[in-house]
């Protein structure tokens, strides 16, 4: 069997399917190659406001209106109730001391709640990837992408006229000829292995491991009066010294949960043993154990001995990796989706010669490094929640500023993820993260964070009177319009247009 296409996308997850759809809309013929078969289990499930905005931009720029209902909870539930989805109103963080039940004081020093949307209708989502990825692959086929599943590729041969990919499908030899290849197979993926590429170390990041599964019958985490959103309608993070647990609830009765921890902490907990390691962790977190007392795993536990990864090369003459294949940091800040979607936008420009490969590689590596630095500093602060919460404000300040700038049609204010290329914010963030890992004086670190985020703080962050609970408030945006070179009237018009007011 031989197949020819202008572009071959390897990997049929959400990134590969979206990339194939965009490439097809640009005009070339496209083949999408998947090793497994949909629907299938996948991890990486939590969206963000910036990710949903990028999805909207891709849909509008490339005539893919079928993607638009997936950008918000309300539209998704009306248009595609059959696709599993979770309601995400914000980010919830709770700090635990291992061996003790969760407790807090009236200043809420052991929690951080940051709202991402003012109400359910326009909220972000968790993507139940078995359903979500399957839907996108079906849509890719509908618009003319040739799809081949159960295909195991084994060779990559690059010539002057294109690339030949060889392998087997259902036990039979198969070859694909393409002018350009995009790898969407994830970290340590197909091209990295097949081309024997070297690895690159990510800055400041400790070695970490992960253990995760899907569950049913997970109980509720208790709520408190006055919370800015229902606390479980969020990406919930339970932080402890050396690691953190995520809990994401879907509307189909499934809950995604797992733990990421430093290799040292993972070894002490015996996470490599799978379910026994999970139960050992719960025994040290009594409040979480109570929530999971009646829970049952759906499928097998998955242990990832080494979470972080980065390939030294991510482009070639006739190939490129999506950011999700180029590297992986940690799921702590839900950065995987926006990085992948930014990569799709940039590769679309590359395919029509709008940018060169070196620029794509520089941007991708720079953003992966910035995420790694911030996550590394957060890991170093997991035993000190005041510092952890302050560092997290660097993330929330950057993404809320970027989202607002783009919605105000001012993309030049935020051209890179986490503002890593911004001459003030990007450089200062790097300095702060390095000082945290070097164990600089915490009072100096906290003061520097407050000073750095102030010119970009459009969401009312870092206000002591709010005691770590941050709602979405239009007044905060109105008061910050000048930081975006805008006016209160322009911000109000944007919020009304986007149905955010």
XYZ file of C-alpha atoms in Angstrom:
501
model
C 0.000 0.000 0.000
C 1.359 3.406 -0.986
C -0.225 6.786 -0.317
C 0.855 10.263 -1.361
C 0.050 13.611 0.200
C 1.546 17.053 0.410
C 1.621 16.918 4.207
C 1.713 13.968 6.585
C 0.695 14.487 10.212
C 1.781 11.663 12.520
C -0.301 11.283 15.676
C -4.089 11.439 15.832
C -4.626 13.135 19.176
C -6.291 16.514 19.414
C -3.151 18.383 18.294
C -2.550 16.174 15.292
C -6.192 16.217 14.214
C -6.397 20.014 14.514
C -3.106 20.435 12.663
C -4.377 18.177 9.870
C -7.612 20.170 9.616
C -5.763 23.484 9.411
C -3.295 22.155 6.834
C -6.136 20.827 4.704
C -7.920 24.180 4.812
C -4.722 25.785 3.487
C -5.131 23.730 0.318
C -2.585 20.886 0.398
C -3.563 17.237 0.511
C -3.105 15.809 4.005
C -2.754 12.363 5.508
C -3.223 11.772 9.248
C -1.511 8.669 10.650
C -2.412 7.194 14.040
C -0.780 4.239 15.782
C -3.854 3.343 17.851
C -7.573 3.460 17.303
C -10.184 5.939 18.487
C -11.789 6.322 20.923
C -8.820 5.834 23.217
C -7.585 7.014 26.612
C -5.432 10.133 26.682
C -4.222 12.424 29.436
C -3.938 16.205 29.268
C -7.471 17.455 29.753
C -7.760 20.948 31.219
C -8.423 23.985 29.049
C -7.854 27.672 29.893
C -9.283 31.011 28.692
C -6.233 31.635 26.514
C -6.421 28.131 25.014
C -10.079 28.607 24.170
C -9.333 31.976 22.583
C -6.619 30.355 20.443
C -9.071 27.619 19.437
C -11.547 30.323 18.430
C -8.866 32.134 16.390
C -7.949 28.917 14.575
C -11.608 28.212 13.814
C -12.234 31.694 12.451
C -9.004 32.038 10.473
C -9.221 28.619 8.818
C -12.966 28.278 8.192
C -13.547 25.595 10.819
C -16.853 26.659 12.404
C -17.365 23.177 13.851
C -14.685 24.035 16.431
C -16.433 27.106 17.816
C -18.923 25.310 20.120
C -15.955 23.629 21.829
C -14.530 26.894 23.145
C -17.090 27.356 25.945
C -19.094 25.169 28.312
C -22.538 26.534 27.416
C -22.173 26.206 23.641
C -20.551 22.796 24.027
C -23.435 21.443 26.110
C -26.046 22.689 23.622
C -24.262 21.607 20.447
C -22.395 18.452 21.494
C -23.754 16.904 24.692
C -22.457 13.538 23.440
C -18.817 14.651 23.835
C -17.609 14.265 27.426
C -16.701 17.568 29.033
C -16.027 19.110 32.426
C -16.962 22.562 33.708
C -13.918 24.690 34.525
C -14.626 28.022 36.186
C -11.110 28.540 37.489
C -8.044 27.177 39.258
C -8.377 25.832 42.814
C -5.263 25.209 44.944
C -5.231 23.705 48.446
C -2.062 23.275 50.484
C -1.682 20.105 52.554
C 0.780 18.952 55.173
C 1.349 15.243 54.646
C -0.037 13.173 57.490
C -2.584 15.832 58.479
C -6.130 16.707 57.456
C -6.483 19.864 55.389
C -7.078 22.957 57.516
C -7.056 26.696 56.985
C -7.437 29.982 58.869
C -9.597 33.052 58.365
C -6.964 34.573 56.083
C -7.198 31.519 53.780
C -3.427 31.067 53.808
C -3.682 27.456 52.598
C -5.773 28.011 49.500
C -5.800 29.984 46.273
C -8.928 30.289 44.096
C -8.565 32.183 40.825
C -11.694 32.475 38.698
C -11.391 32.268 34.931
C -14.980 33.100 33.944
C -17.904 35.004 35.446
C -20.526 32.277 34.883
C -21.043 28.743 33.570
C -22.249 29.732 30.094
C -18.879 31.191 29.056
C -16.707 28.932 31.210
C -13.702 26.906 30.171
C -13.770 23.130 30.066
C -11.970 19.885 30.718
C -11.749 17.815 27.559
C -12.634 14.139 27.944
C -10.024 13.202 25.435
C -11.408 9.839 24.335
C -14.505 11.660 23.018
C -12.846 14.943 22.068
C -9.999 13.467 20.017
C -12.360 11.039 18.286
C -14.658 13.879 17.264
C -11.788 15.917 15.809
C -10.490 12.963 13.795
C -13.973 12.446 12.367
C -14.181 16.125 11.464
C -10.745 15.988 9.848
C -11.930 13.144 7.623
C -15.113 15.027 6.812
C -13.178 17.957 5.342
C -10.918 15.754 3.228
C -8.051 14.533 5.406
C -7.085 10.924 4.632
C -6.922 9.015 7.899
C -5.055 5.805 8.671
C -5.260 4.273 12.139
C -3.598 1.150 13.562
C -0.493 2.159 11.623
C 2.944 1.558 13.116
C 5.619 3.600 11.354
C 9.202 2.372 11.417
C 11.230 4.447 8.942
C 11.732 8.047 7.836
C 13.620 8.521 4.565
C 14.201 12.087 3.418
C 15.077 12.793 -0.204
C 15.320 15.837 -2.460
C 11.677 15.542 -3.486
C 10.093 14.653 -0.167
C 9.868 12.138 2.642
C 8.913 8.469 2.635
C 7.450 6.982 5.803
C 7.421 3.222 6.036
C 5.681 0.847 8.388
C 2.808 -1.568 8.796
C -0.955 -1.252 8.975
C -2.939 -4.208 10.228
C 0.093 -6.407 9.609
C 0.579 -5.284 5.988
C 3.432 -3.087 4.699
C 2.481 0.530 4.055
C 4.339 3.597 2.760
C 3.444 7.263 2.749
C 5.116 9.850 0.537
C 4.817 13.477 1.611
C 6.452 16.803 1.000
C 6.445 17.749 4.700
C 5.916 15.811 7.955
C 4.527 17.141 11.236
C 5.027 15.073 14.386
C 2.097 15.213 16.817
C 2.900 11.992 18.715
C 3.754 13.638 22.026
C 6.937 13.791 24.119
C 9.614 11.220 23.276
C 7.524 10.723 20.177
C 7.979 9.052 16.863
C 10.349 11.453 15.108
C 12.526 11.918 18.188
C 13.008 8.157 18.408
C 13.212 7.402 14.693
C 15.774 10.123 13.937
C 17.752 9.361 17.093
C 17.616 12.969 18.250
C 19.390 14.165 21.372
C 17.616 15.512 24.423
C 17.885 18.991 25.898
C 17.567 19.763 29.597
C 14.806 22.143 30.635
C 15.989 24.902 33.003
C 15.337 24.825 36.769
C 13.016 21.835 36.540
C 13.480 18.953 38.997
C 13.108 15.358 37.843
C 9.455 14.409 38.356
C 7.266 11.335 38.012
C 3.522 10.939 37.582
C 0.779 8.441 38.412
C -2.762 8.859 37.121
C -6.046 7.165 36.283
C -9.727 7.789 35.660
C -12.207 7.077 38.466
C -15.927 6.833 39.096
C -17.835 7.525 42.317
C -15.466 10.258 43.505
C -16.954 12.291 46.342
C -17.114 16.063 46.695
C -14.525 18.412 48.112
C -16.283 20.658 50.662
C -17.232 24.171 49.613
C -17.339 27.324 51.705
C -19.724 30.296 51.643
C -18.749 33.117 49.315
C -16.377 31.219 47.060
C -15.843 32.926 43.670
C -17.106 29.777 41.907
C -18.103 26.230 42.929
C -14.751 24.967 44.091
C -14.910 21.683 42.150
C -16.016 23.400 38.925
C -12.339 23.998 38.310
C -8.968 22.424 37.826
C -8.402 21.385 41.445
C -4.818 21.146 42.727
C -3.869 19.665 46.095
C -0.308 20.811 46.792
C 2.133 19.274 49.264
C 5.876 19.534 49.794
C 7.374 17.755 46.785
C 4.287 17.288 44.629
C 0.639 17.887 43.865
C -2.572 16.025 43.023
C -5.046 17.051 40.322
C -8.774 16.323 40.308
C -10.856 17.077 37.189
C -14.533 16.132 37.066
C -16.386 15.389 33.807
C -20.117 15.437 33.113
C -20.149 11.710 32.296
C -19.447 10.561 35.858
C -15.714 10.165 35.270
C -13.061 11.983 37.309
C -9.481 12.332 36.153
C -7.020 12.310 39.045
C -3.316 11.826 39.452
C -0.196 12.975 41.179
C 3.005 14.570 39.935
C 5.932 14.587 42.339
C 9.661 14.955 42.484
C 11.442 11.680 41.841
C 12.554 11.599 45.468
C 9.024 12.022 46.768
C 7.653 9.564 44.192
C 10.157 6.939 45.341
C 9.230 7.425 48.999
C 5.556 6.978 48.135
C 6.224 4.003 45.878
C 4.238 5.536 43.027
C 5.803 3.139 40.532
C 3.661 0.380 42.077
C 0.516 1.916 40.594
C -2.644 1.650 42.667
C -0.804 0.716 45.903
C 1.250 3.888 45.480
C -1.935 5.916 45.008
C -3.458 4.443 48.156
C -0.215 5.141 50.039
C -0.458 8.778 48.984
C -4.109 9.047 50.044
C -3.204 7.636 53.457
C -0.942 10.674 53.915
C -3.662 13.102 52.776
C -6.672 12.267 55.002
C -9.019 14.900 53.574
C -8.369 13.742 50.014
C -8.704 10.124 51.132
C -12.182 10.948 52.409
C -13.153 12.339 49.002
C -11.884 9.168 47.283
C -13.217 6.710 49.875
C -15.815 5.257 47.476
C -13.905 5.831 44.259
C -13.200 3.034 41.800
C -10.573 3.232 39.051
C -11.818 3.017 35.471
C -9.092 1.197 33.586
C -5.482 0.850 34.656
C -3.257 3.215 36.590
C -0.512 4.736 34.442
C 2.908 5.484 35.928
C 5.175 7.929 34.096
C 8.691 7.578 35.549
C 9.933 10.785 33.933
C 7.499 13.571 33.112
C 9.681 16.345 31.723
C 11.302 16.083 28.304
C 12.653 18.274 25.529
C 14.122 17.348 22.162
C 17.267 19.203 21.124
C 16.008 19.536 17.549
C 12.384 20.176 16.680
C 12.554 21.058 12.970
C 14.328 19.844 9.849
C 14.286 20.617 6.157
C 11.049 18.691 5.634
C 9.727 18.116 9.132
C 8.645 19.843 12.336
C 7.296 18.867 15.738
C 4.285 20.364 17.414
C 5.220 21.836 20.811
C 3.553 18.842 22.468
C 6.120 16.596 20.756
C 9.034 19.011 21.118
C 8.805 18.984 24.892
C 6.750 18.522 28.025
C 7.163 20.266 31.357
C 4.431 19.378 33.848
C 0.628 19.649 33.921
C 0.695 21.996 36.947
C -0.420 25.161 35.100
C -2.398 23.574 32.236
C 0.105 24.949 29.728
C -0.009 22.079 27.236
C -3.121 23.192 25.344
C -2.123 26.826 24.691
C 1.407 25.806 23.702
C 0.046 23.248 21.228
C -2.488 25.665 19.769
C 0.146 28.388 19.387
C 2.301 25.820 17.597
C -0.541 24.985 15.197
C -0.984 28.665 14.384
C 2.738 29.094 13.738
C 3.128 25.937 11.679
C 0.208 27.067 9.544
C 2.255 30.179 8.736
C 5.331 28.076 8.144
C 3.439 25.944 5.632
C 2.640 29.037 3.580
C 6.195 30.409 4.048
C 5.149 33.164 6.440
C 7.859 32.331 9.005
C 10.981 30.217 8.819
C 11.762 27.064 10.752
C 14.426 28.749 12.896
C 11.905 31.271 14.187
C 9.410 28.520 14.993
C 12.103 26.606 16.871
C 13.228 29.698 18.798
C 9.682 30.568 19.869
C 8.799 27.011 20.872
C 11.977 26.457 22.877
C 11.736 29.852 24.537
C 8.195 29.218 25.713
C 8.969 25.700 26.932
C 11.923 27.087 28.881
C 9.802 29.850 30.440
C 7.180 27.354 31.566
C 9.932 25.095 32.938
C 11.461 27.916 34.957
C 8.147 28.891 36.511
C 7.111 25.313 37.249
C 10.580 24.605 38.686
C 10.220 27.580 41.031
C 6.733 26.397 42.025
C 8.063 22.937 42.870
C 10.766 24.573 44.983
C 8.001 26.454 46.844
C 5.514 23.652 47.487
C 6.468 23.610 51.161
C 5.925 27.394 51.406
C 2.431 28.137 50.134
C 2.661 31.919 50.496
C 5.577 31.933 48.069
C 3.877 29.328 45.854
C 0.728 31.449 45.598
C 2.776 34.559 44.819
C 4.665 32.780 42.037
C 1.402 31.506 40.587
C 0.362 35.141 40.171
C 3.100 35.507 37.537
C 1.215 32.934 35.476
C -2.225 34.443 36.060
C -1.009 37.991 35.375
C 0.642 36.960 32.104
C -2.233 34.894 30.702
C -5.012 37.315 31.715
C -3.074 40.232 30.207
C -2.414 38.241 27.026
C -6.010 37.104 26.636
C -7.343 40.629 27.123
C -4.804 42.124 24.717
C -5.804 39.661 21.996
C -9.517 40.210 22.572
C -8.894 43.953 22.240
C -7.165 43.322 18.875
C -3.788 44.289 20.301
C -1.790 41.066 19.735
C 1.463 42.999 19.518
C 1.264 43.497 23.295
C 1.468 39.733 23.940
C 3.189 37.856 21.136
C 4.653 35.059 23.281
C 3.272 32.649 25.862
C 3.710 33.855 29.461
C 5.068 37.053 27.885
C 8.449 35.307 27.752
C 9.687 37.601 24.965
C 8.521 40.752 26.742
C 11.651 42.753 27.629
C 10.441 43.559 31.154
C 8.068 40.809 32.223
C 9.875 37.895 30.566
C 13.323 38.750 31.849
C 12.065 39.576 35.353
C 10.162 36.276 35.552
C 13.336 34.387 34.690
C 15.290 36.254 37.374
C 12.628 35.602 40.004
C 12.422 31.883 39.237
C 16.190 31.484 39.330
C 16.397 33.338 42.654
C 13.706 31.058 44.145
C 15.564 27.913 43.140
C 18.773 29.446 44.560
C 16.880 29.979 47.841
C 17.007 33.773 47.813
C 15.407 35.683 50.680
C 11.683 35.115 50.387
C 10.717 38.683 51.382
C 12.771 39.996 48.484
C 11.183 37.452 46.142
C 7.651 38.384 47.202
C 8.359 42.096 46.793
C 9.867 41.544 43.349
C 6.829 39.535 42.208
C 4.448 42.302 43.301
C 6.486 44.902 41.432
C 6.795 42.818 38.263
C 3.126 41.962 37.848
C 1.760 45.439 38.641
C 2.016 46.890 35.081
C 0.353 43.727 33.687
C -2.158 43.035 36.436
C -5.546 43.514 34.774
C -7.409 40.991 36.952
C -7.129 42.477 40.432
C -4.508 39.944 41.531
C -2.240 40.114 44.578
C -4.670 42.136 46.676
C -4.356 41.121 50.356
C -7.950 42.143 51.078
C -9.194 39.384 48.773
C -7.490 36.750 50.960
C -6.536 34.455 48.076
C -10.009 34.400 46.480
C -10.115 36.138 43.115
C -13.399 36.513 41.261
C -13.781 37.745 37.688
C -14.669 41.430 38.055
C -15.247 43.775 35.125
C -14.263 46.727 37.324
C -10.723 45.339 37.538
C -10.476 45.372 33.744
C -11.988 48.843 33.484
C -9.484 50.183 36.000
C -6.621 48.562 34.076
C -7.550 49.678 30.563
C -4.599 52.064 30.349
C -2.185 49.172 30.940
C -3.399 47.805 27.612
C -3.313 51.140 25.826
C -7.091 51.108 25.789
C -10.080 52.807 27.399
C -12.894 51.732 29.677
C -15.346 52.155 26.797
C -13.302 49.877 24.514
C -12.974 47.252 27.241
C -16.720 47.381 27.903
C -17.479 46.958 24.193
C -15.153 43.962 24.026
C -16.738 42.305 27.060
C -20.210 42.797 25.601
C -19.114 41.434 22.220
C -17.596 38.352 23.831
C -20.643 37.911 26.132
C -18.388 38.240 29.152
C -20.351 41.050 30.755
